[in-house]
Amino acid sequence: MADTEWGFSTEQVHAGIEPDGGHGARITPVYLSNGFLFADFDQARERFAGEDEGYYYTRYGNPTIAAVERKLAGLEHGVDALAVASGQAALTIAFLTLLRQGDHVVSARSIYEGTRGLLREEFARFGITASFVDDPNDAAALAAALQPNTRAVFVESIPNPGNEVPDLEFVARVAHEHGVPLIVDNTLGTPYHVRPIDFGADVVVHSTSKFLSGHGSAIGGAIVDAGRVANYTKNARTLAGRFGPTLSPFNAFLLQHGIETLSLRMRQQSANALEIATWLEGRPDVASVAYGGLASNPHHANAERYLTGGYGAVFAFTLRGGQPAAESLINRVRLWSRMTHLGDVRSLILHPASTTHTHLTPAELTENGIEPGTIRLSVGIEDAADLIADLEQALDRHGHE
Ligand SMILES: Cc1ncc(COP(=O)(O)O)c(C=O)c1O
């Protein structure tokens, strides 16, 4: 179990692991069993009543999934965690544990488009509304957005692609002054760079498909509970059991493996990202680089304050040549993968305006800092020199063939 004296790298390997009583397996095995035997009549009754902590049906709990839940709770400084089938499922369950018809959410404007769609379109169908604040660090704007029926405030620790790192302590304070919990999506920060609960977050959400799994092979999600909202995980687990987005025990096993090397990967990926962002900033064909780790970035002060050990590995930059230059770069890279995914050991490249953000109006694209020449990078663990050389050959060939 987690030891409060352990450093992050020790904890990522050992936290949450309980010795296997059966065969002494060192690694928590994949328990691919939908159900679990009851010793007798009374034990069956006790498990359903929650009087016996044993498992009964994987949709409500499973030893492989529980091991990764304990590890995530430890790494995020939470008291409990719930793993589910995807990041999107984690967001859905996290919000719906707090919200009902007629309720309202205040969210930062700069968030993952899937979350924005969920809040704006899907929840609206069930009578839950959302307001989006351009700058969650603006006290007046945040206070003006909060309504008597607001039941959650939501931000991301490192928004993509703009890297507008929020002032977590401030946002938590304002939310709490209004009696509202703060939910933070820490997918891009990961607990290696930031533990939002330490700064006042009440609930932390992850797409574990990204950096936590790390290898692009297991979709998953998680919710970590700071222990400040009464019965939060218990209610979330009941809701998840009823809605049904269960994490496969096999994906939980892959996630467990991924987390064991999180610090090593984040250190390398964030260092690579800083090197690439710095190099891009010096190129004449690059108009701007939206990386919080750069001293020139308007969000650098918050990045410095809240992120430790690096500034993350996902950011955007904008080419002066607009969409033709972006198309040329995307088509000419050889090492970077053209993909809509994040946090992989492989480096990934994407053109947001024609893919993830294609449904936005030109005005919304501008609001989100996305121009025709904007490119998003998710930097992997490869050698930075190779990643830069590949971008360089692709950029230099634009207009010369
Ligand atoms: C910040 C963030 N949160 C949540 C999600 C959704 O996660 P998933 O793809 O695991 O459903 C994503 C996916 O890109 C994301 O970037």
Short mmCIF file of C-alpha atoms and ligand atoms in Angstrom, two decimals:
data_model
loop_
_atom_site.label_atom_id
_atom_site.label_comp_id
_atom_site.label_asym_id
_atom_site.label_seq_id
_atom_site.Cartn_x
_atom_site.Cartn_y
_atom_site.Cartn_z
CA MET A 1 0.00 0.00 0.00
CA ALA A 2 1.04 3.61 -0.44
CA ASP A 3 3.56 4.99 2.00
CA THR A 4 3.41 8.74 2.48
CA GLU A 5 7.23 8.83 2.68
CA TRP A 6 7.72 7.30 -0.75
CA GLY A 7 8.87 9.32 -3.72
CA PHE A 8 6.70 9.38 -6.84
CA SER A 9 8.66 6.74 -8.77
CA THR A 10 8.54 4.29 -5.87
CA GLU A 11 4.85 4.92 -5.37
CA GLN A 12 3.96 4.46 -9.04
CA VAL A 13 5.41 0.93 -8.88
CA HIS A 14 4.28 -0.17 -5.44
CA ALA A 15 1.15 1.79 -4.47
CA GLY A 16 -2.07 -0.18 -4.44
CA ILE A 17 -0.50 -3.58 -4.91
CA GLU A 18 -1.69 -6.18 -2.44
CA PRO A 19 0.06 -9.57 -2.28
CA ASP A 20 -1.79 -12.27 -4.17
CA GLY A 21 -2.85 -14.82 -1.58
CA GLY A 22 -3.29 -17.71 -4.01
CA HIS A 23 -0.08 -18.30 -5.92
CA GLY A 24 2.18 -15.45 -4.83
CA ALA A 25 2.00 -13.70 -8.21
CA ARG A 26 4.17 -10.55 -7.99
CA ILE A 27 2.00 -8.65 -10.44
CA THR A 28 -1.74 -8.33 -9.90
CA PRO A 29 -3.14 -10.90 -12.35
CA VAL A 30 -5.85 -10.24 -14.91
CA TYR A 31 -9.01 -11.50 -13.26
CA LEU A 32 -11.09 -12.12 -16.35
CA SER A 33 -14.07 -13.35 -14.37
CA ASN A 34 -17.43 -11.66 -14.56
CA GLY A 35 -18.57 -13.06 -11.25
CA PHE A 36 -17.07 -14.24 -7.96
CA LEU A 37 -18.17 -17.24 -5.91
CA PHE A 38 -20.03 -16.82 -2.66
CA ALA A 39 -18.98 -19.24 0.09
CA ASP A 40 -22.55 -19.55 1.30
CA PHE A 41 -25.96 -17.91 1.51
CA ASP A 42 -24.90 -15.35 4.10
CA GLN A 43 -21.83 -14.21 2.20
CA ALA A 44 -23.92 -13.55 -0.91
CA ARG A 45 -26.32 -11.45 1.11
CA GLU A 46 -23.47 -9.59 2.87
CA ARG A 47 -21.70 -8.73 -0.36
CA PHE A 48 -24.84 -7.24 -1.87
CA ALA A 49 -25.45 -5.32 1.35
CA GLY A 50 -21.89 -3.98 1.33
CA GLU A 51 -21.19 -5.65 4.70
CA ASP A 52 -18.50 -7.89 3.19
CA GLU A 53 -15.87 -6.16 1.04
CA GLY A 54 -15.40 -9.10 -1.34
CA TYR A 55 -16.27 -8.91 -5.03
CA TYR A 56 -19.49 -10.16 -6.57
CA TYR A 57 -19.78 -8.89 -10.14
CA THR A 58 -17.10 -7.15 -12.25
CA ARG A 59 -19.38 -4.29 -13.27
CA TYR A 60 -19.30 -3.22 -9.60
CA GLY A 61 -15.72 -4.22 -8.79
CA ASN A 62 -12.91 -6.57 -9.77
CA PRO A 63 -9.50 -7.28 -8.15
CA THR A 64 -7.46 -6.18 -11.21
CA ILE A 65 -9.46 -2.97 -11.53
CA ALA A 66 -9.34 -2.35 -7.77
CA ALA A 67 -5.53 -2.56 -7.74
CA VAL A 68 -5.26 0.21 -10.32
CA GLU A 69 -7.92 2.25 -8.51
CA ARG A 70 -5.88 2.09 -5.29
CA LYS A 71 -2.73 3.08 -7.18
CA LEU A 72 -4.41 6.09 -8.81
CA ALA A 73 -5.95 7.23 -5.53
CA GLY A 74 -2.48 7.10 -3.95
CA LEU A 75 -0.70 8.90 -6.78
CA GLU A 76 -3.32 11.68 -6.92
CA HIS A 77 -3.46 12.09 -3.12
CA GLY A 78 -7.12 11.10 -3.14
CA VAL A 79 -8.98 8.85 -0.73
CA ASP A 80 -10.59 6.61 -3.33
CA ALA A 81 -10.87 6.11 -7.07
CA LEU A 82 -13.16 4.56 -9.65
CA ALA A 83 -11.85 3.25 -12.97
CA VAL A 84 -14.19 3.16 -15.96
CA ALA A 85 -14.14 2.28 -19.65
CA SER A 86 -12.85 5.60 -21.09
CA GLY A 87 -12.02 9.17 -20.23
CA GLN A 88 -15.34 10.20 -21.69
CA ALA A 89 -17.11 7.73 -19.38
CA ALA A 90 -15.13 9.11 -16.43
CA LEU A 91 -16.28 12.65 -17.25
CA THR A 92 -19.89 11.54 -17.71
CA ILE A 93 -19.96 9.67 -14.39
CA ALA A 94 -18.02 12.40 -12.55
CA PHE A 95 -20.51 15.08 -13.62
CA LEU A 96 -23.67 13.02 -13.24
CA THR A 97 -22.71 11.97 -9.72
CA LEU A 98 -23.08 15.65 -8.82
CA LEU A 99 -25.76 16.86 -11.25
CA ARG A 100 -29.43 16.36 -11.86
CA GLN A 101 -32.04 17.98 -14.10
CA GLY A 102 -32.06 21.77 -13.67
CA ASP A 103 -28.45 21.94 -12.49
CA HIS A 104 -25.66 23.98 -14.04
CA VAL A 105 -21.91 23.62 -14.62
CA VAL A 106 -19.31 26.38 -14.96
CA SER A 107 -16.44 25.31 -17.16
CA ALA A 108 -13.32 26.90 -18.56
CA ARG A 109 -13.80 27.52 -22.28
CA SER A 110 -10.54 25.85 -23.22
CA ILE A 111 -11.25 22.15 -22.64
CA TYR A 112 -11.25 18.93 -24.67
CA GLU A 113 -13.86 19.19 -27.43
CA GLY A 114 -15.48 15.88 -26.40
CA THR A 115 -16.14 17.32 -22.93
CA ARG A 116 -17.47 20.54 -24.39
CA GLY A 117 -19.85 18.58 -26.60
CA LEU A 118 -20.97 16.47 -23.63
CA LEU A 119 -21.71 19.56 -21.54
CA ARG A 120 -23.18 21.68 -24.31
CA GLU A 121 -25.16 19.15 -26.32
CA GLU A 122 -25.74 15.86 -24.50
CA PHE A 123 -26.37 17.18 -20.98
CA ALA A 124 -28.60 19.93 -22.41
CA ARG A 125 -30.95 17.19 -23.60
CA PHE A 126 -31.43 16.18 -19.94
CA GLY A 127 -31.95 19.71 -18.63
CA ILE A 128 -28.40 20.30 -17.38
CA THR A 129 -26.86 23.54 -18.64
CA ALA A 130 -23.30 24.85 -18.80
CA SER A 131 -21.58 28.24 -18.99
CA PHE A 132 -18.10 28.58 -20.44
CA VAL A 133 -15.72 31.16 -19.00
CA ASP A 134 -13.04 32.55 -21.31
CA ASP A 135 -10.56 32.98 -18.49
CA PRO A 136 -11.23 30.97 -15.30
CA ASN A 137 -8.49 33.01 -13.57
CA ASP A 138 -10.62 36.15 -13.95
CA ALA A 139 -12.42 36.57 -10.61
CA ALA A 140 -15.25 38.71 -11.98
CA ALA A 141 -15.91 36.41 -14.94
CA LEU A 142 -15.93 33.31 -12.76
CA ALA A 143 -18.20 34.87 -10.13
CA ALA A 144 -20.57 36.14 -12.83
CA ALA A 145 -20.85 32.63 -14.34
CA LEU A 146 -21.76 30.96 -11.04
CA GLN A 147 -25.53 30.61 -10.56
CA PRO A 148 -27.63 29.46 -7.59
CA ASN A 149 -28.09 26.11 -9.41
CA THR A 150 -24.38 25.65 -10.22
CA ARG A 151 -23.26 22.26 -8.89
CA ALA A 152 -19.76 21.91 -10.36
CA VAL A 153 -16.86 23.99 -11.63
CA PHE A 154 -14.65 22.31 -14.24
CA VAL A 155 -11.17 23.00 -15.60
CA GLU A 156 -8.33 21.01 -17.16
CA SER A 157 -4.87 21.14 -15.56
CA ILE A 158 -3.16 21.59 -18.96
CA PRO A 159 -5.71 22.46 -21.65
CA ASN A 160 -5.06 21.30 -25.17
CA PRO A 161 -4.04 22.71 -27.54
CA GLY A 162 -3.63 26.17 -25.93
CA ASN A 163 -1.90 25.26 -22.64
CA GLU A 164 -3.91 27.88 -20.69
CA VAL A 165 -2.86 26.48 -17.29
CA PRO A 166 -5.46 27.63 -14.73
CA ASP A 167 -4.72 29.04 -11.30
CA LEU A 168 -6.04 25.92 -9.54
CA GLU A 169 -5.90 27.29 -6.00
CA PHE A 170 -7.82 30.40 -7.01
CA VAL A 171 -10.49 28.51 -8.98
CA ALA A 172 -10.93 26.04 -6.08
CA ARG A 173 -11.31 28.89 -3.62
CA VAL A 174 -13.97 30.68 -5.68
CA ALA A 175 -15.86 27.42 -6.26
CA HIS A 176 -15.77 26.56 -2.56
CA GLU A 177 -16.88 30.07 -1.56
CA HIS A 178 -20.00 29.30 -3.60
CA GLY A 179 -20.31 25.85 -2.03
CA VAL A 180 -19.52 24.12 -5.32
CA PRO A 181 -16.96 21.32 -5.86
CA LEU A 182 -14.13 21.68 -8.37
CA ILE A 183 -13.57 18.90 -10.93
CA VAL A 184 -10.18 18.90 -12.67
CA ASP A 185 -9.35 16.84 -15.74
CA ASN A 186 -5.69 15.96 -15.13
CA THR A 187 -5.20 13.85 -18.26
CA LEU A 188 -2.41 16.02 -19.67
CA GLY A 189 -0.85 17.01 -16.34
CA THR A 190 -0.78 13.51 -14.85
CA PRO A 191 -0.03 13.21 -11.12
CA TYR A 192 3.68 13.29 -12.03
CA HIS A 193 3.44 16.98 -12.95
CA VAL A 194 0.51 18.12 -10.79
CA ARG A 195 -1.80 16.75 -8.11
CA PRO A 196 -4.87 19.01 -8.32
CA ILE A 197 -6.22 17.69 -5.00
CA ASP A 198 -3.25 19.35 -3.25
CA PHE A 199 -4.54 22.68 -4.61
CA GLY A 200 -8.18 22.23 -3.63
CA ALA A 201 -9.72 20.05 -6.37
CA ASP A 202 -12.48 17.80 -5.08
CA VAL A 203 -12.61 15.38 -7.98
CA VAL A 204 -9.89 14.53 -10.50
CA VAL A 205 -10.74 12.92 -13.81
CA HIS A 206 -8.45 11.11 -16.24
CA SER A 207 -8.52 9.71 -19.66
CA THR A 208 -6.14 6.89 -18.71
CA SER A 209 -5.95 6.10 -22.44
CA LYS A 210 -3.28 8.80 -22.65
CA PHE A 211 -0.13 9.25 -20.55
CA LEU A 212 -1.16 6.93 -17.71
CA SER A 213 -1.42 3.91 -20.01
CA GLY A 214 1.22 5.49 -22.20
CA HIS A 215 1.44 3.00 -25.01
CA GLY A 216 -1.71 3.77 -26.94
CA SER A 217 -3.12 0.29 -26.41
CA ALA A 218 -5.81 0.56 -23.72
CA ILE A 219 -8.74 2.96 -23.63
CA GLY A 220 -9.77 3.74 -20.06
CA GLY A 221 -10.76 6.43 -17.61
CA ALA A 222 -10.64 7.16 -13.91
CA ILE A 223 -12.19 9.39 -11.27
CA VAL A 224 -10.24 10.20 -8.10
CA ASP A 225 -12.06 11.44 -5.03
CA ALA A 226 -10.46 13.93 -2.61
CA GLY A 227 -12.88 12.84 0.09
CA ARG A 228 -14.53 16.22 0.51
CA VAL A 229 -17.91 15.46 -1.12
CA ALA A 230 -19.93 13.05 1.02
CA ASN A 231 -20.11 9.52 -0.42
CA TYR A 232 -18.74 10.67 -3.77
CA THR A 233 -17.02 7.42 -4.86
CA LYS A 234 -19.82 5.25 -3.47
CA ASN A 235 -22.40 7.17 -5.49
CA ALA A 236 -20.17 7.27 -8.59
CA ARG A 237 -19.65 3.50 -8.38
CA THR A 238 -23.39 2.90 -8.15
CA LEU A 239 -24.00 5.21 -11.12
CA ALA A 240 -21.23 3.55 -13.16
CA GLY A 241 -22.64 0.15 -12.29
CA ARG A 242 -26.02 1.21 -13.59
CA PHE A 243 -24.89 3.10 -16.69
CA GLY A 244 -22.45 0.29 -17.34
CA PRO A 245 -19.14 1.70 -18.69
CA THR A 246 -17.01 -0.99 -17.01
CA LEU A 247 -13.26 -0.99 -17.59
CA SER A 248 -12.10 -4.32 -18.97
CA PRO A 249 -9.85 -6.05 -16.39
CA PHE A 250 -7.40 -6.58 -19.24
CA ASN A 251 -7.22 -2.82 -19.88
CA ALA A 252 -6.83 -2.29 -16.12
CA PHE A 253 -3.84 -4.66 -16.25
CA LEU A 254 -2.30 -2.70 -19.16
CA LEU A 255 -2.96 0.54 -17.28
CA GLN A 256 -1.23 -0.86 -14.20
CA HIS A 257 1.85 -1.58 -16.33
CA GLY A 258 1.76 1.84 -17.93
CA ILE A 259 1.61 3.69 -14.63
CA GLU A 260 4.70 1.86 -13.37
CA THR A 261 6.86 3.86 -15.82
CA LEU A 262 4.90 7.14 -15.75
CA SER A 263 7.63 9.31 -14.21
CA LEU A 264 10.28 8.05 -16.64
CA ARG A 265 8.08 8.74 -19.63
CA MET A 266 6.80 12.11 -18.44
CA ARG A 267 10.31 13.33 -17.69
CA GLN A 268 11.49 12.42 -21.18
CA GLN A 269 8.34 13.52 -23.02
CA SER A 270 8.13 16.88 -21.26
CA ALA A 271 11.86 17.55 -21.75
CA ASN A 272 11.47 16.67 -25.45
CA ALA A 273 8.44 18.97 -25.71
CA LEU A 274 10.34 21.90 -24.21
CA GLU A 275 13.23 21.33 -26.60
CA ILE A 276 10.94 21.13 -29.62
CA ALA A 277 8.86 24.16 -28.54
CA THR A 278 12.04 26.19 -28.06
CA TRP A 279 13.31 25.15 -31.48
CA LEU A 280 9.98 25.95 -33.16
CA GLU A 281 9.90 29.38 -31.52
CA GLY A 282 13.17 30.24 -33.25
CA ARG A 283 11.96 29.39 -36.75
CA PRO A 284 10.92 32.23 -39.09
CA ASP A 285 8.06 30.16 -40.60
CA VAL A 286 6.45 29.68 -37.15
CA ALA A 287 4.13 32.51 -36.06
CA SER A 288 3.53 31.33 -32.46
CA VAL A 289 4.05 28.42 -30.08
CA ALA A 290 1.44 27.74 -27.37
CA TYR A 291 3.60 25.88 -24.85
CA GLY A 292 3.26 26.80 -21.16
CA GLY A 293 6.90 25.86 -20.57
CA LEU A 294 8.19 28.76 -22.67
CA ALA A 295 9.07 31.90 -20.70
CA SER A 296 7.40 33.95 -23.45
CA ASN A 297 4.06 32.18 -22.92
CA PRO A 298 1.28 34.19 -21.20
CA HIS A 299 0.46 31.16 -19.01
CA HIS A 300 4.04 30.49 -17.99
CA ALA A 301 3.60 31.85 -14.44
CA ASN A 302 0.83 29.33 -13.67
CA ALA A 303 2.77 26.56 -15.43
CA GLU A 304 5.75 27.36 -13.18
CA ARG A 305 3.61 27.48 -10.09
CA TYR A 306 1.57 24.33 -10.58
CA LEU A 307 3.65 21.96 -12.71
CA THR A 308 6.72 20.21 -11.35
CA GLY A 309 9.23 18.09 -13.23
CA GLY A 310 8.26 19.54 -16.63
CA TYR A 311 5.42 21.31 -18.40
CA GLY A 312 3.66 18.49 -20.21
CA ALA A 313 4.07 17.10 -23.69
CA VAL A 314 1.05 18.34 -25.69
CA PHE A 315 0.98 21.76 -27.32
CA ALA A 316 0.20 23.61 -30.52
CA PHE A 317 2.09 25.94 -32.82
CA THR A 318 0.94 28.01 -35.76
CA LEU A 319 2.63 28.23 -39.13
CA ARG A 320 2.72 31.56 -40.96
CA GLY A 321 1.84 29.80 -44.22
CA GLY A 322 -1.70 28.89 -43.05
CA GLN A 323 -3.43 25.69 -44.10
CA PRO A 324 -1.18 24.98 -47.15
CA ALA A 325 1.87 25.02 -44.89
CA ALA A 326 0.10 22.85 -42.30
CA GLU A 327 -0.96 20.34 -44.96
CA SER A 328 2.54 20.22 -46.34
CA LEU A 329 4.06 19.55 -42.90
CA ILE A 330 1.52 16.85 -42.00
CA ASN A 331 2.04 15.09 -45.34
CA ARG A 332 5.83 15.26 -45.22
CA VAL A 333 6.65 14.01 -41.70
CA ARG A 334 8.13 10.50 -41.63
CA LEU A 335 8.71 9.82 -37.93
CA TRP A 336 5.71 11.61 -36.41
CA SER A 337 2.44 9.66 -36.55
CA ARG A 338 -0.58 11.42 -38.09
CA MET A 339 -3.08 10.56 -35.34
CA THR A 340 -5.79 11.89 -33.06
CA HIS A 341 -4.48 10.58 -29.80
CA LEU A 342 -2.36 11.99 -26.97
CA GLY A 343 0.19 10.89 -24.44
CA ASP A 344 1.61 7.99 -26.40
CA VAL A 345 5.28 6.96 -26.27
CA ARG A 346 5.21 7.73 -30.02
CA SER A 347 5.12 11.35 -31.19
CA LEU A 348 1.84 12.36 -32.81
CA ILE A 349 0.87 15.24 -35.10
CA LEU A 350 -2.58 16.61 -35.99
CA HIS A 351 -4.25 19.56 -37.73
CA PRO A 352 -7.05 20.56 -35.27
CA ALA A 353 -9.00 22.87 -37.63
CA SER A 354 -9.75 20.03 -40.07
CA THR A 355 -10.14 17.23 -37.50
CA THR A 356 -10.90 17.57 -33.76
CA HIS A 357 -12.26 21.11 -34.10
CA THR A 358 -13.78 20.86 -37.60
CA HIS A 359 -17.34 21.44 -36.32
CA LEU A 360 -16.49 24.87 -34.86
CA THR A 361 -17.40 28.11 -36.61
CA PRO A 362 -14.52 30.36 -37.75
CA ALA A 363 -15.25 32.65 -34.77
CA GLU A 364 -15.14 29.71 -32.32
CA LEU A 365 -11.89 28.50 -33.86
CA THR A 366 -10.34 31.92 -33.31
CA GLU A 367 -11.67 31.99 -29.72
CA ASN A 368 -9.94 28.67 -29.15
CA GLY A 369 -6.66 29.90 -30.63
CA ILE A 370 -6.98 27.56 -33.60
CA GLU A 371 -6.00 28.99 -36.97
CA PRO A 372 -5.69 27.33 -40.39
CA GLY A 373 -1.94 26.99 -39.81
CA THR A 374 -2.20 25.54 -36.28
CA ILE A 375 -0.65 22.12 -35.66
CA ARG A 376 -0.98 20.03 -32.48
CA LEU A 377 1.87 17.89 -31.24
CA SER A 378 1.87 15.13 -28.63
CA VAL A 379 5.54 14.55 -28.01
CA GLY A 380 6.75 11.01 -27.35
CA ILE A 381 9.83 9.45 -25.78
CA GLU A 382 11.94 9.28 -28.94
CA ASP A 383 15.21 11.23 -29.18
CA ALA A 384 14.40 14.94 -29.44
CA ALA A 385 17.07 15.37 -32.13
CA ASP A 386 15.28 12.86 -34.38
CA LEU A 387 11.90 14.49 -33.80
CA ILE A 388 13.32 17.93 -34.61
CA ALA A 389 15.16 16.65 -37.68
CA ASP A 390 11.92 15.17 -39.00
CA LEU A 391 9.98 18.40 -38.48
CA GLU A 392 12.85 20.35 -40.04
CA GLN A 393 13.02 18.28 -43.22
CA ALA A 394 9.24 18.47 -43.56
CA LEU A 395 9.10 22.25 -42.99
CA ASP A 396 12.11 22.97 -45.22
CA ARG A 397 10.66 21.01 -48.13
CA HIS A 398 7.47 23.15 -48.12
CA GLY A 399 7.39 25.15 -51.34
CA HIS A 400 10.60 23.55 -52.62
CA GLU A 401 9.16 20.56 -54.44
C1 LIG B 1 -8.28 16.03 -21.71
C2 LIG B 1 -9.09 14.86 -22.17
N1 LIG B 1 -10.06 14.39 -21.38
C3 LIG B 1 -10.82 13.34 -21.75
C4 LIG B 1 -10.65 12.72 -22.98
C5 LIG B 1 -11.53 11.57 -23.36
O1 LIG B 1 -10.82 10.39 -23.13
P1 LIG B 1 -11.10 8.99 -23.86
O2 LIG B 1 -10.65 9.13 -25.26
O3 LIG B 1 -10.29 8.02 -23.05
O4 LIG B 1 -12.57 8.74 -23.77
C6 LIG B 1 -9.64 13.17 -23.83
C7 LIG B 1 -9.45 12.51 -25.14
O5 LIG B 1 -8.74 12.97 -25.99
C8 LIG B 1 -8.84 14.27 -23.42
O6 LIG B 1 -7.87 14.76 -24.20
#
